[in-house]
Amino acid sequence: GIQVEQSPPDLILQEGANSTLRCNFSDSVNNLQWFHQNPWGQLINLFYIPSGTKQNGRLSATTVATERYSLLYISSSQTTDSGVYFCAVEPQSGAGSYQLTFGKGTKLSVIP
Amino acid sequence: DTEVTQTPKHLVMGMTNKKSLKCEQHMGHRAMYWYKQKAKKPPELMFVYSYEKLSINESVPSRFSPECPNSSLLNLHLHALQPEDSALYLCASSHPYKLPTSRNEQFFGPGTRLTVL
C-alpha cells in the first residue's frame, strides 16, 4: 500500500515562531488532507489539498503532486497550535477505495 | 453545517458487556467511516459504509459489529471486547467516492474514548 512519511516527528517552538511540516507519499493520490488533532482527540480539518497551494489565516499548505510531497506552514505560532498534525492521503491506484492512509504525525508543542 | 457528532464521549465497559457507539451527520454525506486510534498512533480504518451498505471491512474482529440504519446514522455495536480494544473510536463522513461534483474530503467527529476493563 501507499507509504506516508511525516517529518519531523516532534517539534518544539517558542510562541511566535514559524514552522514547516513535511509529508512525503509514495504513490499518486486523489486526496490529501491535513488535520490537527487537539489534546482532546478531535481531528480538525485544516486543508483538502491534493495539489496546489492554499492559505487559511496563519496556516498555508502546498502540495507538489508530481514530486509526491506536501508542506504545511504555520506562521506566528500560538500555544493553541499545539497538538499532533496528521497528513492523510487516498491513493489513485487500488480498488477506488475511500481509504485514507495516515502518516504517523508531527507532534507540535508551542511554549509561551 | 460541517459537524459530525458522536456519543458517548467516554465509555467504560467490562469484557462481558454489550454496548453501542453512535455517530450522526447532517451534511448530506453518503459515505461514513469508523476508525480506531490507539495512543500515540494514527487513526486506522475499520469500516466504510457507502449508501448505507458496508463496502469495506478491514479484517476487523466480529466482536465489532457496524450498522448503518439510515444515511445520517452509523452505529458500532461492541460485544465481548478485550482490554486491548481500549482506544479512541472516531467516526467520519464524506461524499461518496468520485461523484463528479464532489470530493472525498472526510470530516471527523470528536470520538468516543473507550476503556475495556
Short mmCIF file of C-alpha atoms in Angstrom, two decimals:
data_model
loop_
_atom_site.label_atom_id
_atom_site.label_comp_id
_atom_site.label_asym_id
_atom_site.label_seq_id
_atom_site.Cartn_x
_atom_site.Cartn_y
_atom_site.Cartn_z
CA GLY A 1 0.00 0.00 0.00
CA ILE A 2 0.89 3.67 -0.16
CA GLN A 3 3.51 4.90 2.31
CA VAL A 4 3.15 8.25 4.06
CA GLU A 5 6.08 9.76 5.94
CA GLN A 6 5.88 12.89 8.03
CA SER A 7 8.74 14.94 9.38
CA PRO A 8 9.80 15.98 11.88
CA PRO A 9 8.16 13.59 14.35
CA ASP A 10 8.43 16.13 17.16
CA LEU A 11 8.79 19.90 17.12
CA ILE A 12 9.07 22.39 19.97
CA LEU A 13 8.57 26.05 19.15
CA GLN A 14 8.66 29.30 21.03
CA GLU A 15 5.40 31.22 20.68
CA GLY A 16 5.59 33.49 17.64
CA ALA A 17 7.97 31.27 15.67
CA ASN A 18 7.28 29.84 12.22
CA SER A 19 7.48 26.20 11.18
CA THR A 20 7.24 23.88 8.21
CA LEU A 21 5.90 20.33 8.42
CA ARG A 22 6.52 17.88 5.60
CA CYS A 23 4.57 14.93 4.22
CA ASN A 24 6.07 12.58 1.63
CA PHE A 25 3.96 9.93 -0.08
CA SER A 26 4.99 7.03 -2.24
CA ASP A 27 2.28 7.00 -4.96
CA SER A 28 -0.08 9.28 -6.85
CA VAL A 29 -3.04 10.47 -4.79
CA ASN A 30 -6.66 11.52 -5.32
CA ASN A 31 -6.95 13.19 -1.98
CA LEU A 32 -4.58 14.70 0.55
CA GLN A 33 -5.78 16.20 3.80
CA TRP A 34 -4.01 17.91 6.69
CA PHE A 35 -5.53 17.55 10.14
CA HIS A 36 -4.79 18.98 13.55
CA GLN A 37 -5.60 16.66 16.45
CA ASN A 38 -6.10 18.66 19.59
CA PRO A 39 -5.32 17.33 23.09
CA TRP A 40 -8.93 16.12 23.45
CA GLY A 41 -8.62 13.92 20.38
CA GLN A 42 -10.69 15.93 17.92
CA LEU A 43 -9.38 15.79 14.35
CA ILE A 44 -9.83 19.21 12.82
CA ASN A 45 -9.72 19.65 9.06
CA LEU A 46 -7.06 22.12 8.03
CA PHE A 47 -6.76 21.62 4.29
CA TYR A 48 -8.03 19.44 1.48
CA ILE A 49 -5.13 19.84 -0.93
CA PRO A 50 -4.37 17.09 -3.47
CA SER A 51 -2.43 19.70 -5.44
CA GLY A 52 -1.63 23.39 -5.42
CA THR A 53 -1.42 25.96 -2.66
CA LYS A 54 -3.99 27.17 -0.15
CA GLN A 55 -3.95 29.63 2.72
CA ASN A 56 -6.15 30.00 5.76
CA GLY A 57 -5.08 32.70 8.17
CA ARG A 58 -1.70 31.82 9.71
CA LEU A 59 -1.70 28.42 8.02
CA SER A 60 -0.89 27.59 4.45
CA ALA A 61 -0.22 24.37 2.57
CA THR A 62 1.38 23.37 -0.69
CA THR A 63 1.19 20.01 -2.43
CA VAL A 64 3.52 19.20 -5.32
CA ALA A 65 1.76 16.10 -6.63
CA THR A 66 4.35 15.35 -9.33
CA GLU A 67 7.07 15.17 -6.68
CA ARG A 68 4.85 13.45 -4.09
CA TYR A 69 5.14 15.78 -1.16
CA SER A 70 3.11 18.33 0.74
CA LEU A 71 4.16 21.07 3.13
CA LEU A 72 2.19 22.72 5.92
CA TYR A 73 3.37 26.14 7.06
CA ILE A 74 2.47 27.58 10.43
CA SER A 75 3.36 31.21 10.97
CA SER A 76 3.40 33.20 14.23
CA SER A 77 2.65 30.05 16.22
CA GLN A 78 0.40 30.19 19.27
CA THR A 79 0.04 27.81 22.22
CA THR A 80 -3.32 26.73 20.81
CA ASP A 81 -1.46 25.33 17.77
CA SER A 82 -0.07 22.57 19.99
CA GLY A 83 -1.15 19.05 19.19
CA VAL A 84 -0.48 16.45 16.53
CA TYR A 85 -0.60 17.29 12.83
CA PHE A 86 -1.52 14.45 10.50
CA CYS A 87 -1.21 14.18 6.78
CA ALA A 88 -3.59 11.63 5.21
CA VAL A 89 -3.79 10.50 1.59
CA GLU A 90 -6.06 8.47 -0.64
CA PRO A 91 -4.12 6.69 -3.41
CA GLN A 92 -5.21 6.90 -7.06
CA SER A 93 -4.42 3.23 -7.58
CA GLY A 94 -6.16 0.28 -6.00
CA ALA A 95 -9.85 -0.54 -5.79
CA GLY A 96 -11.03 3.05 -5.88
CA SER A 97 -11.43 2.82 -2.17
CA TYR A 98 -12.26 5.51 0.30
CA GLN A 99 -9.26 4.62 2.35
CA LEU A 100 -7.31 7.45 3.86
CA THR A 101 -3.83 6.37 4.90
CA PHE A 102 -2.42 8.50 7.68
CA GLY A 103 1.18 9.39 8.36
CA LYS A 104 2.49 8.95 11.89
CA GLY A 105 2.06 12.64 12.61
CA THR A 106 4.16 15.55 13.82
CA LYS A 107 3.73 16.42 17.48
CA LEU A 108 3.98 20.18 17.88
CA SER A 109 4.48 21.85 21.26
CA VAL A 110 4.34 25.64 21.36
CA ILE A 111 5.71 27.11 24.56
CA PRO A 112 4.99 30.64 25.83
CA ASP B 1 -23.06 22.55 8.94
CA THR B 2 -19.81 20.57 8.90
CA GLU B 3 -20.39 18.67 12.11
CA VAL B 4 -20.18 15.00 12.93
CA THR B 5 -21.39 14.12 16.41
CA GLN B 6 -20.56 11.03 18.47
CA THR B 7 -21.99 9.63 21.67
CA PRO B 8 -20.97 8.83 24.28
CA LYS B 9 -17.78 10.83 24.76
CA HIS B 10 -16.40 8.28 27.20
CA LEU B 11 -17.34 4.65 27.79
CA VAL B 12 -16.05 2.14 30.32
CA MET B 13 -17.18 -1.45 29.87
CA GLY B 14 -16.39 -4.90 31.11
CA MET B 15 -15.40 -7.74 28.84
CA THR B 16 -18.85 -9.33 29.09
CA ASN B 17 -20.84 -6.16 28.38
CA LYS B 18 -22.66 -5.18 25.21
CA LYS B 19 -22.59 -1.51 24.31
CA SER B 20 -23.02 0.68 21.23
CA LEU B 21 -21.28 3.76 19.89
CA LYS B 22 -23.34 6.22 17.87
CA CYS B 23 -22.40 8.67 15.14
CA GLU B 24 -24.59 11.20 13.34
CA GLN B 25 -24.02 13.66 10.49
CA HIS B 26 -26.33 16.08 8.70
CA MET B 27 -24.07 17.14 5.84
CA GLY B 28 -25.83 15.01 3.25
CA HIS B 29 -22.84 12.68 3.07
CA ARG B 30 -23.48 9.15 1.87
CA ALA B 31 -20.15 7.61 2.96
CA MET B 32 -19.44 7.00 6.65
CA TYR B 33 -16.44 5.50 8.38
CA TRP B 34 -15.27 4.02 11.66
CA TYR B 35 -11.63 4.45 12.68
CA LYS B 36 -9.74 3.17 15.71
CA GLN B 37 -6.89 5.17 17.22
CA LYS B 38 -4.53 3.84 19.88
CA ALA B 39 -2.47 6.22 21.98
CA LYS B 40 0.35 7.95 20.10
CA LYS B 41 -0.65 6.26 16.83
CA PRO B 42 -2.51 7.50 13.74
CA PRO B 43 -6.14 6.52 13.11
CA GLU B 44 -6.68 3.17 11.42
CA LEU B 45 -9.68 2.46 9.23
CA MET B 46 -12.10 -0.22 10.44
CA PHE B 47 -15.24 0.02 8.27
CA VAL B 48 -16.65 2.04 5.38
CA TYR B 49 -20.33 2.40 4.51
CA SER B 50 -21.39 3.78 1.16
CA TYR B 51 -25.09 4.48 0.53
CA GLU B 52 -25.86 2.60 3.75
CA LYS B 53 -24.12 -0.56 2.53
CA LEU B 54 -20.93 -1.95 4.04
CA SER B 55 -18.26 -1.56 1.38
CA ILE B 56 -15.02 -2.07 3.33
CA ASN B 57 -14.26 -4.19 6.39
CA GLU B 58 -10.57 -4.03 7.25
CA SER B 59 -10.47 -7.54 8.75
CA VAL B 60 -11.99 -6.31 12.00
CA PRO B 61 -12.85 -8.99 14.62
CA SER B 62 -16.53 -9.93 14.81
CA ARG B 63 -16.81 -8.54 18.34
CA PHE B 64 -17.16 -5.19 16.50
CA SER B 65 -20.40 -5.04 14.53
CA PRO B 66 -21.21 -1.94 12.47
CA GLU B 67 -24.68 -0.84 11.44
CA CYS B 68 -25.90 1.99 9.22
CA PRO B 69 -29.67 2.35 9.81
CA ASN B 70 -30.01 5.41 7.55
CA SER B 71 -27.93 7.93 5.66
CA SER B 72 -27.31 10.08 8.74
CA LEU B 73 -26.57 7.47 11.38
CA LEU B 74 -23.78 5.00 11.98
CA ASN B 75 -23.54 2.65 14.94
CA LEU B 76 -20.79 0.40 16.22
CA HIS B 77 -22.02 -2.46 18.40
CA LEU B 78 -19.50 -3.86 20.85
CA HIS B 79 -19.61 -7.29 22.48
CA ALA B 80 -17.08 -9.36 24.41
CA LEU B 81 -14.30 -6.83 23.92
CA GLN B 82 -10.76 -7.29 25.19
CA PRO B 83 -8.67 -4.79 27.17
CA GLU B 84 -6.50 -4.24 24.07
CA ASP B 85 -9.59 -2.83 22.33
CA SER B 86 -9.35 0.23 24.57
CA ALA B 87 -8.84 3.17 22.21
CA LEU B 88 -10.34 6.33 20.76
CA TYR B 89 -13.03 5.42 18.22
CA LEU B 90 -13.56 8.03 15.54
CA CYS B 91 -16.42 8.38 13.10
CA ALA B 92 -16.06 10.28 9.83
CA SER B 93 -18.20 11.09 6.81
CA SER B 94 -17.71 12.28 3.24
CA HIS B 95 -19.40 12.43 -0.12
CA PRO B 96 -19.37 9.07 -1.90
CA TYR B 97 -16.36 8.15 -3.91
CA LYS B 98 -15.76 10.04 -7.14
CA LEU B 99 -19.06 11.79 -7.66
CA PRO B 100 -18.34 14.26 -10.47
CA THR B 101 -19.17 17.32 -8.38
CA SER B 102 -17.84 16.23 -5.03
CA ARG B 103 -14.60 15.33 -3.37
CA ASN B 104 -13.77 12.73 -0.79
CA GLU B 105 -12.92 15.17 1.99
CA GLN B 106 -13.52 13.38 5.25
CA PHE B 107 -14.87 15.14 8.34
CA PHE B 108 -14.37 13.60 11.76
CA GLY B 109 -16.40 13.52 14.93
CA PRO B 110 -14.89 14.18 18.37
CA GLY B 111 -14.54 10.47 19.12
CA THR B 112 -15.54 8.07 21.88
CA ARG B 113 -12.80 7.18 24.32
CA LEU B 114 -13.38 3.52 25.19
CA THR B 115 -11.87 1.69 28.14
CA VAL B 116 -12.35 -2.07 28.46
CA LEU B 117 -11.71 -3.49 31.92
#
